[in-house]
Coordinates of C-alpha atoms in Angstrom, one line a residue:
M1 CA -5.1 -50.8 20.0
K2 CA -8.1 -48.6 20.8
Q3 CA -7.8 -44.9 19.9
I4 CA -9.9 -41.9 19.2
I5 CA -8.2 -38.8 17.6
E6 CA -10.1 -35.6 17.4
I7 CA -9.7 -33.6 14.2
E8 CA -11.2 -30.4 12.9
S9 CA -14.3 -32.1 11.3
G10 CA -14.9 -35.0 13.7
Y11 CA -13.1 -38.0 15.1
I12 CA -10.9 -40.8 13.7
I13 CA -11.3 -44.2 15.4
T14 CA -9.0 -47.1 15.2
F15 CA -9.2 -50.5 17.0
D16 CA -8.3 -54.1 16.5
W17 CA -11.2 -56.1 15.1
N18 CA -13.8 -57.0 17.7
P19 CA -17.4 -58.0 16.8
R20 CA -19.0 -56.2 19.8
I21 CA -17.1 -52.9 19.0
M22 CA -18.0 -53.3 15.3
N23 CA -21.7 -53.8 16.0
D24 CA -21.8 -50.7 18.3
I25 CA -19.9 -48.4 16.0
K26 CA -22.4 -49.1 13.3
L27 CA -25.1 -47.7 15.5
I28 CA -23.4 -44.2 15.6
P29 CA -25.2 -41.7 13.2
G30 CA -23.0 -40.5 10.3
R31 CA -20.2 -43.0 10.8
S32 CA -18.2 -44.0 7.8
F33 CA -15.3 -46.4 7.1
D34 CA -12.1 -45.6 5.2
H35 CA -11.1 -48.8 3.4
I36 CA -7.6 -47.5 2.6
K37 CA -6.6 -46.3 6.1
K38 CA -8.8 -49.0 7.8
T39 CA -10.2 -46.3 10.2
W40 CA -13.6 -45.1 11.1
F41 CA -14.8 -41.5 11.0
V42 CA -17.5 -40.0 13.2
P43 CA -18.8 -36.4 12.7
K44 CA -18.8 -33.9 15.5
S45 CA -22.6 -33.9 15.5
S46 CA -22.5 -37.4 16.9
R47 CA -20.2 -36.6 19.8
D48 CA -22.7 -37.8 22.5
F49 CA -23.1 -41.1 20.8
L50 CA -19.3 -41.5 20.6
T51 CA -18.8 -40.6 24.2
R52 CA -21.1 -43.4 25.4
F53 CA -19.4 -45.7 22.9
A54 CA -15.9 -44.8 24.2
E55 CA -17.0 -45.3 27.8
K56 CA -18.5 -48.7 27.1
H57 CA -15.5 -50.1 25.3
G58 CA -12.7 -48.3 27.2
F59 CA -11.4 -46.0 24.5
N60 CA -9.0 -43.2 25.5
F61 CA -10.9 -40.1 24.4
Q62 CA -8.0 -37.6 24.9
S63 CA -6.5 -36.4 21.6
E64 CA -2.8 -36.5 20.8
T65 CA -2.5 -32.7 20.7
A66 CA -4.0 -32.4 24.2
K67 CA -1.0 -34.4 25.4
L68 CA 1.5 -32.2 23.5
F69 CA 0.0 -29.0 25.0
K70 CA -0.3 -30.4 28.6
N71 CA 2.4 -28.0 30.0
F72 CA 2.0 -25.2 27.5
D73 CA 3.1 -21.7 28.6
Y74 CA 0.3 -19.3 27.8
S75 CA 2.1 -16.1 28.7
I76 CA 2.6 -13.5 25.9
A77 CA 5.5 -11.1 26.0
P78 CA 4.3 -7.4 26.1
M79 CA 4.8 -5.2 23.1
P80 CA 8.2 -3.5 23.3
D81 CA 8.8 0.2 23.5
L82 CA 10.6 2.0 20.7
K83 CA 14.3 2.4 21.5
Q84 CA 15.4 4.9 18.9
E85 CA 14.4 8.1 17.2
I86 CA 13.2 7.8 13.6
P87 CA 13.5 10.8 11.2
L88 CA 9.8 10.9 10.2
K89 CA 7.8 13.8 8.9
M90 CA 4.9 12.9 11.1
E91 CA 4.5 11.6 14.7
L92 CA 3.6 7.9 15.3
F93 CA 1.0 7.1 17.9
P94 CA 2.4 5.3 20.9
Y95 CA 1.0 1.9 19.9
Q96 CA 2.5 2.4 16.4
K97 CA 5.9 3.0 17.9
Q98 CA 5.6 -0.3 19.8
G99 CA 4.7 -2.0 16.5
V100 CA 7.8 -0.5 14.8
Q101 CA 10.0 -1.9 17.6
Y102 CA 8.4 -5.3 17.3
I103 CA 9.1 -5.3 13.5
L104 CA 12.7 -4.2 14.1
E105 CA 13.2 -7.1 16.6
K106 CA 11.4 -9.9 14.7
K107 CA 12.3 -8.8 11.1
R108 CA 10.1 -11.5 9.4
L109 CA 6.6 -11.2 10.6
I110 CA 2.9 -10.6 10.0
V111 CA 1.5 -7.2 11.0
G112 CA -2.1 -8.0 11.7
D113 CA -3.5 -4.7 13.2
R114 CA -7.2 -4.1 12.4
P115 CA -7.8 -1.8 9.4
G116 CA -7.5 1.8 10.2
L117 CA -4.7 1.5 12.7
G118 CA -1.9 2.5 10.4
K119 CA 0.0 -0.6 9.3
T120 CA 1.4 1.3 6.3
G121 CA 3.0 4.0 8.5
Q122 CA 4.5 1.4 10.9
A123 CA 6.0 -0.6 8.0
I124 CA 7.5 2.4 6.3
A125 CA 9.0 3.7 9.6
A126 CA 10.5 0.3 10.4
I127 CA 12.2 0.0 7.0
L128 CA 13.5 3.6 7.3
S129 CA 14.9 2.9 10.8
A130 CA 16.6 -0.3 9.7
R131 CA 17.9 1.4 6.5
S132 CA 16.9 -1.7 4.7
F133 CA 16.9 -0.4 1.1
P134 CA 16.0 -0.9 -1.6
C135 CA 12.6 -2.0 -0.4
L136 CA 10.0 -3.7 -2.6
I137 CA 6.3 -3.1 -1.8
V138 CA 3.9 -5.6 -3.2
C139 CA 0.2 -4.5 -3.0
P140 CA -3.1 -4.6 -4.8
S141 CA -3.2 -2.4 -8.0
S142 CA -5.8 -0.1 -6.4
L143 CA -3.3 0.8 -3.6
K144 CA -0.1 1.5 -5.6
I145 CA -0.5 5.3 -5.7
N146 CA -1.6 5.4 -2.1
W147 CA 1.6 3.6 -1.1
Q148 CA 3.7 6.1 -3.1
R149 CA 2.0 9.0 -1.3
E150 CA 2.4 7.4 2.1
V151 CA 6.1 7.0 1.6
E152 CA 6.4 10.7 0.6
K153 CA 4.1 11.7 3.5
W154 CA 6.1 9.9 6.2
T155 CA 9.7 10.2 4.9
S156 CA 12.0 12.2 2.7
K157 CA 12.6 9.0 0.5
N158 CA 11.2 8.5 -2.9
A159 CA 8.9 5.7 -4.1
L160 CA 8.7 4.5 -7.7
I161 CA 5.7 2.6 -9.1
L162 CA 7.0 0.0 -11.6
D163 CA 5.5 0.2 -15.0
D164 CA 6.6 -0.5 -18.6
R165 CA 8.8 2.6 -18.6
Y166 CA 11.0 1.1 -15.8
K167 CA 10.8 -2.6 -16.6
D168 CA 14.5 -2.9 -17.3
T169 CA 15.9 0.4 -15.9
W170 CA 14.5 0.5 -12.3
P171 CA 17.8 -0.7 -10.8
F172 CA 19.4 2.5 -12.2
M173 CA 16.9 4.5 -10.2
W174 CA 18.2 2.8 -7.0
E175 CA 21.9 3.1 -8.0
T176 CA 21.5 6.8 -8.6
N177 CA 19.6 7.3 -5.4
M178 CA 16.5 8.5 -7.2
A179 CA 14.2 6.0 -5.5
Q180 CA 14.4 3.8 -2.4
F181 CA 11.0 2.1 -2.4
F182 CA 9.7 0.3 -5.4
I183 CA 6.0 -0.5 -5.8
V184 CA 4.4 -3.3 -7.8
N185 CA 1.0 -4.9 -7.9
Y186 CA 0.5 -8.7 -7.5
E187 CA -0.5 -9.2 -11.1
S188 CA 2.8 -7.7 -12.4
L189 CA 5.2 -9.8 -10.4
K190 CA 5.8 -12.2 -13.2
K191 CA 6.4 -9.4 -15.7
Y192 CA 9.1 -7.7 -13.7
F193 CA 10.8 -10.5 -11.7
V194 CA 10.3 -13.9 -13.4
T195 CA 12.4 -14.8 -16.4
K196 CA 11.2 -18.3 -17.0
I197 CA 8.8 -21.1 -15.7
N198 CA 10.0 -24.6 -16.3
Q199 CA 6.9 -26.5 -15.5
P200 CA 7.3 -30.2 -16.6
T201 CA 4.6 -32.2 -18.4
D202 CA 3.5 -35.6 -17.3
P203 CA 4.5 -38.0 -20.1
K204 CA 1.5 -40.3 -19.4
T205 CA -1.3 -37.7 -19.3
G206 CA 0.3 -34.8 -21.3
K207 CA -0.8 -32.4 -18.5
K208 CA 1.5 -30.0 -16.8
A209 CA 2.7 -31.1 -13.3
P210 CA 1.6 -28.9 -10.3
L211 CA 3.8 -25.8 -10.3
R212 CA 6.6 -25.8 -7.7
L213 CA 8.8 -23.0 -6.6
N214 CA 11.9 -24.7 -8.1
H215 CA 10.2 -24.6 -11.5
I216 CA 10.4 -20.8 -11.4
E217 CA 13.5 -18.8 -12.6
F218 CA 13.7 -15.4 -11.0
S219 CA 15.6 -12.4 -12.4
N220 CA 18.8 -11.6 -10.6
K221 CA 17.4 -8.1 -10.0
V222 CA 15.3 -9.5 -7.1
N223 CA 18.6 -10.0 -5.2
L224 CA 19.0 -6.2 -5.0
F225 CA 16.1 -5.9 -2.5
K226 CA 17.0 -5.9 1.2
S227 CA 13.4 -5.9 2.3
V228 CA 9.9 -6.7 1.1
I229 CA 6.5 -5.4 2.3
V230 CA 3.6 -7.5 1.2
D231 CA 0.3 -5.6 1.7
E232 CA -3.1 -7.4 2.0
S233 CA -1.0 -10.6 2.3
H234 CA -4.2 -12.8 2.7
R235 CA -4.2 -12.6 -1.1
V236 CA -1.4 -15.2 -1.1
K237 CA -2.9 -17.5 1.5
D238 CA -3.3 -20.3 -1.1
I239 CA 0.1 -21.9 -1.4
K240 CA -0.8 -23.5 -4.8
T241 CA -1.3 -20.2 -6.7
Q242 CA 1.3 -18.6 -8.9
Q243 CA 1.2 -15.3 -7.1
A244 CA 2.0 -17.0 -3.7
K245 CA 5.0 -18.8 -5.2
F246 CA 6.2 -15.6 -6.9
V247 CA 6.0 -13.7 -3.6
K248 CA 7.8 -16.6 -1.7
G249 CA 10.6 -16.7 -4.3
I250 CA 11.1 -12.9 -4.2
C251 CA 11.1 -12.8 -0.4
T252 CA 13.7 -15.6 0.1
K253 CA 16.7 -14.5 2.1
K254 CA 15.6 -10.9 2.6
D255 CA 16.6 -9.1 5.8
Y256 CA 13.1 -7.8 6.4
I257 CA 9.8 -9.4 5.3
L258 CA 6.7 -7.7 6.4
L259 CA 3.3 -9.1 5.6
L260 CA 0.4 -6.7 6.3
T261 CA -3.1 -7.9 6.6
G262 CA -6.1 -7.2 8.8
T263 CA -7.4 -10.8 8.0
P264 CA -4.4 -13.2 8.2
V265 CA -7.0 -16.0 8.7
V266 CA -9.9 -15.7 6.3
N267 CA -11.5 -19.1 6.7
K268 CA -9.3 -21.6 8.6
P269 CA -5.8 -21.9 10.2
R270 CA -4.5 -23.4 7.0
D271 CA -4.6 -19.9 5.5
L272 CA -1.5 -19.2 7.6
V273 CA 0.6 -21.9 6.0
S274 CA 1.5 -20.0 2.9
Q275 CA 2.1 -16.7 4.8
L276 CA 4.3 -18.3 7.4
G277 CA 6.2 -20.0 4.6
I278 CA 6.8 -16.6 2.9
I279 CA 8.3 -15.2 6.0
D280 CA 10.2 -18.4 6.7
R281 CA 8.5 -19.0 10.0
I282 CA 6.8 -22.3 9.5
G283 CA 9.8 -24.0 11.1
D284 CA 9.2 -22.0 14.3
M285 CA 5.7 -23.6 14.4
G286 CA 7.2 -27.1 14.2
G287 CA 7.4 -27.4 10.5
Y288 CA 4.7 -27.8 7.8
Q289 CA 3.7 -31.4 8.8
N290 CA 3.4 -30.6 12.5
F291 CA 1.6 -27.3 11.9
V292 CA -1.0 -29.0 9.7
K293 CA -1.4 -31.8 12.2
L294 CA -1.5 -29.7 15.3
F295 CA -3.5 -26.7 14.1
C296 CA -5.4 -27.6 10.9
E297 CA -6.5 -31.2 11.5
A298 CA -6.5 -31.7 15.3
D299 CA -8.8 -30.3 17.9
N300 CA -9.2 -26.5 18.1
R301 CA -5.9 -25.4 19.5
W302 CA -6.4 -21.8 18.3
R303 CA -5.4 -20.2 21.7
E304 CA -2.1 -22.1 21.7
L305 CA -1.5 -21.0 18.0
N306 CA -2.2 -17.4 18.9
V307 CA 0.3 -17.5 21.8
M308 CA 3.0 -19.1 19.5
L309 CA 2.4 -16.5 16.8
R310 CA 2.5 -13.5 19.1
N311 CA 5.7 -14.6 20.7
T312 CA 7.4 -15.3 17.4
C313 CA 6.2 -13.3 14.4
F314 CA 2.8 -11.7 14.7
Y315 CA 1.0 -8.8 16.5
R316 CA -2.5 -7.5 16.3
R317 CA -4.3 -4.6 18.0
E318 CA -8.1 -4.0 17.9
K319 CA -9.4 -0.5 17.7
T320 CA -10.8 -0.9 21.2
D321 CA -7.3 -1.6 22.5
V322 CA -5.9 1.8 21.3
L323 CA -9.1 3.9 21.0
K324 CA -7.9 6.5 23.5
Q325 CA -4.9 7.2 21.2
L326 CA -7.0 7.7 18.1
P327 CA -8.8 10.8 16.9
A328 CA -12.5 10.6 16.5
K329 CA -12.2 10.7 12.7
V330 CA -9.3 9.6 10.5
R331 CA -9.5 10.9 6.9
Q332 CA -7.6 9.2 4.1
A333 CA -7.4 10.0 0.3
V334 CA -6.9 6.9 -2.0
L335 CA -5.8 7.8 -5.5
C336 CA -7.1 5.7 -8.3
D337 CA -5.8 5.2 -11.9
I338 CA -9.1 5.8 -13.7
S339 CA -10.1 3.4 -16.5
T340 CA -11.8 6.3 -18.4
R341 CA -8.6 8.3 -19.0
R342 CA -9.0 8.9 -22.8
E343 CA -12.6 10.1 -22.3
Y344 CA -11.6 12.3 -19.4
Q345 CA -8.7 13.9 -21.4
A346 CA -11.0 14.6 -24.3
A347 CA -13.5 16.3 -22.0
L348 CA -10.7 18.2 -20.2
D349 CA -9.3 19.5 -23.5
D350 CA -12.7 20.7 -24.6
L351 CA -13.2 22.5 -21.2
K352 CA -9.8 24.2 -21.5
D353 CA -10.7 25.6 -25.0
Y354 CA -14.0 26.9 -23.5
L355 CA -12.1 28.5 -20.6
K356 CA -10.0 30.5 -23.0
R357 CA -13.1 32.0 -24.5
Y358 CA -14.5 32.6 -21.0
K359 CA -11.4 34.5 -19.9
S360 CA -11.4 36.7 -23.1
A361 CA -15.1 37.6 -22.8
T362 CA -15.7 41.2 -21.6
D363 CA -19.5 41.3 -21.3
E364 CA -20.5 40.5 -17.7
E365 CA -23.9 38.9 -18.7
I366 CA -22.1 36.6 -21.2
R367 CA -19.6 35.6 -18.6
R368 CA -22.3 34.7 -16.2
S369 CA -23.9 32.5 -18.9
M370 CA -20.6 30.9 -19.8
K371 CA -19.8 30.2 -16.1
G372 CA -23.0 28.1 -15.9
E373 CA -21.8 26.1 -18.9
I374 CA -18.4 25.7 -17.3
M375 CA -20.0 24.2 -14.2
V376 CA -21.9 21.7 -16.4
R377 CA -18.6 20.7 -18.1
I378 CA -16.8 20.4 -14.8
G379 CA -19.7 18.1 -13.7
I380 CA -19.1 16.0 -16.8
L381 CA -15.4 15.6 -15.7
K382 CA -16.5 14.5 -12.2
N383 CA -18.8 12.0 -13.7
I384 CA -16.2 10.5 -16.0
S385 CA -13.7 10.2 -13.2
A386 CA -16.3 8.6 -10.9
R387 CA -17.1 5.9 -13.5
G388 CA -13.3 5.3 -14.0
K389 CA -12.8 4.7 -10.3
V390 CA -15.3 1.9 -9.8
T391 CA -12.8 -1.0 -10.4
D392 CA -10.5 0.2 -7.7
V393 CA -13.4 0.9 -5.4
V394 CA -14.7 -2.6 -5.8
D395 CA -11.2 -4.0 -5.1
Y396 CA -10.9 -1.9 -1.9
V397 CA -14.4 -2.7 -0.6
S398 CA -13.9 -6.4 -1.3
D399 CA -10.9 -6.4 1.1
V400 CA -13.0 -4.6 3.8
V401 CA -15.8 -7.2 3.5
D402 CA -13.3 -10.1 3.5
A403 CA -12.0 -8.7 6.8
G404 CA -15.5 -9.1 8.2
E405 CA -16.2 -5.3 8.4
K406 CA -19.2 -3.2 7.2
I407 CA -18.7 -0.1 5.0
I408 CA -20.9 2.8 4.0
L409 CA -20.4 4.0 0.4
F410 CA -21.5 7.5 -0.6
T411 CA -22.1 8.3 -4.3
H412 CA -23.9 10.9 -6.4
L413 CA -24.3 9.5 -9.9
R414 CA -27.1 7.0 -10.3
E415 CA -25.0 5.2 -13.0
V416 CA -22.2 4.7 -10.5
Q417 CA -24.7 3.5 -7.8
E418 CA -26.1 0.9 -10.2
M419 CA -22.5 -0.2 -11.2
L420 CA -21.6 -0.8 -7.5
K421 CA -24.9 -2.6 -6.9
S422 CA -24.1 -5.0 -9.7
F423 CA -20.8 -5.8 -8.1
F424 CA -22.3 -6.2 -4.6
P425 CA -25.8 -7.6 -5.1
G426 CA -26.1 -8.2 -1.4
A427 CA -25.7 -4.6 -0.5
V428 CA -28.7 -2.4 0.6
T429 CA -29.2 1.1 -0.7
I430 CA -30.6 4.5 0.2
F431 CA -31.3 6.4 -3.1
G432 CA -33.3 9.4 -3.9
G433 CA -36.9 8.4 -4.6
D434 CA -37.0 5.6 -2.0
D435 CA -40.1 5.6 0.1
M436 CA -39.8 5.8 3.9
Q437 CA -40.6 2.1 4.4
T438 CA -37.9 1.0 2.0
R439 CA -35.4 3.5 3.5
Q440 CA -36.0 2.4 7.1
R441 CA -36.0 -1.3 6.1
N442 CA -32.5 -1.0 4.5
V443 CA -31.1 1.1 7.4
D444 CA -32.3 -1.6 9.9
A445 CA -30.8 -4.4 7.8
F446 CA -27.5 -2.7 7.7
Q447 CA -27.6 -1.9 11.4
N448 CA -28.8 -5.3 12.7
D449 CA -28.0 -8.0 10.1
P450 CA -24.4 -9.3 10.2
Q451 CA -24.8 -10.6 6.7
V452 CA -25.5 -7.1 5.3
Q453 CA -22.0 -5.6 5.1
I454 CA -22.4 -2.8 2.5
I455 CA -24.8 0.1 2.2
I456 CA -24.6 2.3 -1.0
C457 CA -26.0 5.8 -0.3
S458 CA -26.8 8.8 -2.3
I459 CA -24.9 11.8 -0.8
K460 CA -28.1 13.9 -0.8
A461 CA -30.6 11.3 0.1
A462 CA -28.6 9.8 3.0
G463 CA -26.5 12.7 4.2
V464 CA -28.8 13.6 7.1
G465 CA -31.4 12.0 9.4
I466 CA -30.1 8.4 9.6
T467 CA -27.9 6.5 11.9
L468 CA -25.4 3.9 10.5
T469 CA -23.2 3.2 13.5
A470 CA -22.9 -0.5 12.7
S471 CA -19.9 0.6 10.7
S472 CA -16.9 2.8 11.4
R473 CA -15.9 2.8 7.7
V474 CA -17.2 5.6 5.5
A475 CA -16.1 5.9 1.9
F476 CA -16.8 8.6 -0.8
V477 CA -16.7 7.4 -4.4
E478 CA -17.7 11.0 -5.5
L479 CA -17.2 14.4 -3.9
P480 CA -19.8 16.9 -3.0
W481 CA -19.0 20.6 -3.5
H482 CA -19.3 21.6 0.2
P483 CA -17.3 20.4 3.2
A484 CA -20.4 20.4 5.3
D485 CA -21.9 17.8 3.0
C486 CA -18.8 15.6 3.6
E487 CA -19.1 16.0 7.3
Q488 CA -22.9 15.3 7.3
C489 CA -22.2 12.0 5.5
E490 CA -19.3 11.1 7.8
D491 CA -21.5 11.8 10.8
R492 CA -23.9 9.0 9.8
A493 CA -21.3 6.7 11.4
H494 CA -19.7 9.3 13.8
R495 CA -22.6 9.9 16.2
I496 CA -24.0 8.6 19.5
G497 CA -23.7 4.8 19.6
Q498 CA -20.4 4.7 17.7
T499 CA -17.6 3.1 19.8
D500 CA -14.8 3.2 17.2
S501 CA -12.7 5.9 15.6
V502 CA -14.4 6.5 12.2
Q503 CA -12.2 6.0 9.1
C504 CA -13.3 8.2 6.2
T505 CA -11.8 7.2 2.8
Y506 CA -12.1 9.5 -0.2
F507 CA -11.5 7.9 -3.6
L508 CA -9.9 10.4 -6.0
G509 CA -9.1 10.0 -9.6
K510 CA -5.3 10.5 -10.0
D511 CA -4.5 13.6 -12.0
T512 CA -8.2 14.6 -12.2
I513 CA -10.4 17.3 -11.0
D514 CA -11.0 15.2 -7.9
E515 CA -7.7 16.1 -6.4
D516 CA -8.3 19.8 -6.9
I517 CA -11.8 19.6 -5.3
Y518 CA -10.5 17.5 -2.4
K519 CA -7.8 20.0 -1.6
L520 CA -10.2 23.0 -1.8
I521 CA -12.7 21.2 0.5
A522 CA -10.0 20.3 3.0
G523 CA -8.9 23.9 3.0
K524 CA -12.4 25.2 3.5
R525 CA -13.4 22.7 6.1
D526 CA -11.4 24.3 8.9
M527 CA -12.6 27.8 8.1
S528 CA -16.2 27.1 7.0
N529 CA -17.6 27.9 10.4
Q530 CA -16.0 31.4 10.2
I531 CA -17.5 32.2 6.8
T532 CA -20.6 34.4 6.8
G533 CA -23.4 34.0 4.4
A534 CA -25.4 31.1 3.0
T535 CA -24.1 27.7 2.1
S536 CA -24.1 28.6 -1.5
D537 CA -21.4 31.2 -0.8
V538 CA -19.0 28.5 0.3
E539 CA -19.9 26.3 -2.7
E540 CA -19.4 29.1 -5.2
N541 CA -16.0 29.9 -3.5
I542 CA -14.9 26.3 -4.1
M543 CA -16.2 26.3 -7.7
D544 CA -14.4 29.5 -8.5
G545 CA -11.2 27.9 -7.1
V546 CA -11.6 24.9 -9.4
I547 CA -12.2 27.2 -12.4
N548 CA -9.0 29.2 -11.5
I549 CA -7.0 26.0 -11.2
L550 CA -8.2 24.7 -14.6
S551 CA -7.6 28.1 -16.2
R552 CA -4.0 28.0 -15.1

């Protein structure tokens, strides 16, 4: 028997012993012998040597997978049109309606649209249309509040974020129709849904055996859920992790299982194994063994895999596919649970006491002086909130980078800038005080070097005069006082040379002054062009609005 099988890293060669073949294979660079399997391995870098070797000794160079895919049908079914009305508060884009219909037809699938195309809205609309309640949403901790707001923005349903207050009572919230969506972060799955882990110990070594799904006892409460949405599902791509097994156990036998991720494959096709297992679709791909053999170890059959996925349980649109349907800019507010809550509350209480004195002051000169002090104290609140958001910002940015995208971060505080730089040492920066050479060098690196994915910018130093069209993702860790400053920063990406809709993300501390400022800026943005007077007039108007809100 003489056979050459192509695998992902090279070629496996088997043959009956022959001295001439043996002598020649030893001349191939990089060859090695597996004494257990009795096979030879040749790396892909030595393909030319192997080709001559195969021709000389009459080996069949065609791989086994090539035979299997000889008559493969490469046609992909078009995305379906939505067949029913859905009672939503907002209108879906046409491509989103097609996504919703695909979800309703396939039920267990991976939604792989590129970031910024509205996977969240499609998932919520599909679950609402299917009436598949209660629905569990599993997501990163930094996105829990955002999911809650999205549910309320799109529907008349209620979403409950699971915390210690509802650990045992959340089913009552469903039974009394007080909530239909329940939100939990990956790290809390064990706390809320696992009752016991019976992981056996090897009697010989004393070490615990590898964790298996049947070692985990789940709470009966998971049976209440009719559907599960798993956001950023590439986080459970490793089938060996606890979180992947928890998600798999919770999703078992659910009517709808929606995995949302802009990066279903992070490094290699094997990343899909766990995700396909969670939605119970690995059997549609030929089963685990065949999937690994055909798509993970054999020659690059990625096109065939793509066709099989799209016709079975996966869809993906690039921004370029739907650009005509998208607005030039899409703004999104992401609420963060700040880690500096106690410090923030103490500063807020102090400011409230000062505002009482300000309101009772009658002398106009004293009031002007006190107003200056109020603005200083409001600035302190903004700073505390900004520092408390960094963990969630890092979590969010890491997902963007993992998806292979670039992102522009705008900040104000130097302390926050340095914190972000410590988390992302490969990022370039534009800060106040940079000389022109450093500034231009960093802009060029971001624009031209694929390895430079993050640029951290000062709102004042980088808000004008530079072009950063290598990214269509702009994010604000802190807010300026004026809507024009926001738009100037957004327009570093939204300018000539940009081919995508620009997604502008604003990180806001939940229940902090950030939310008030953001609402006031949004309200002033539309009317700012009609306001007469200098820029400071608009800024002072917004500042007065904040003072009035805090006074109430």
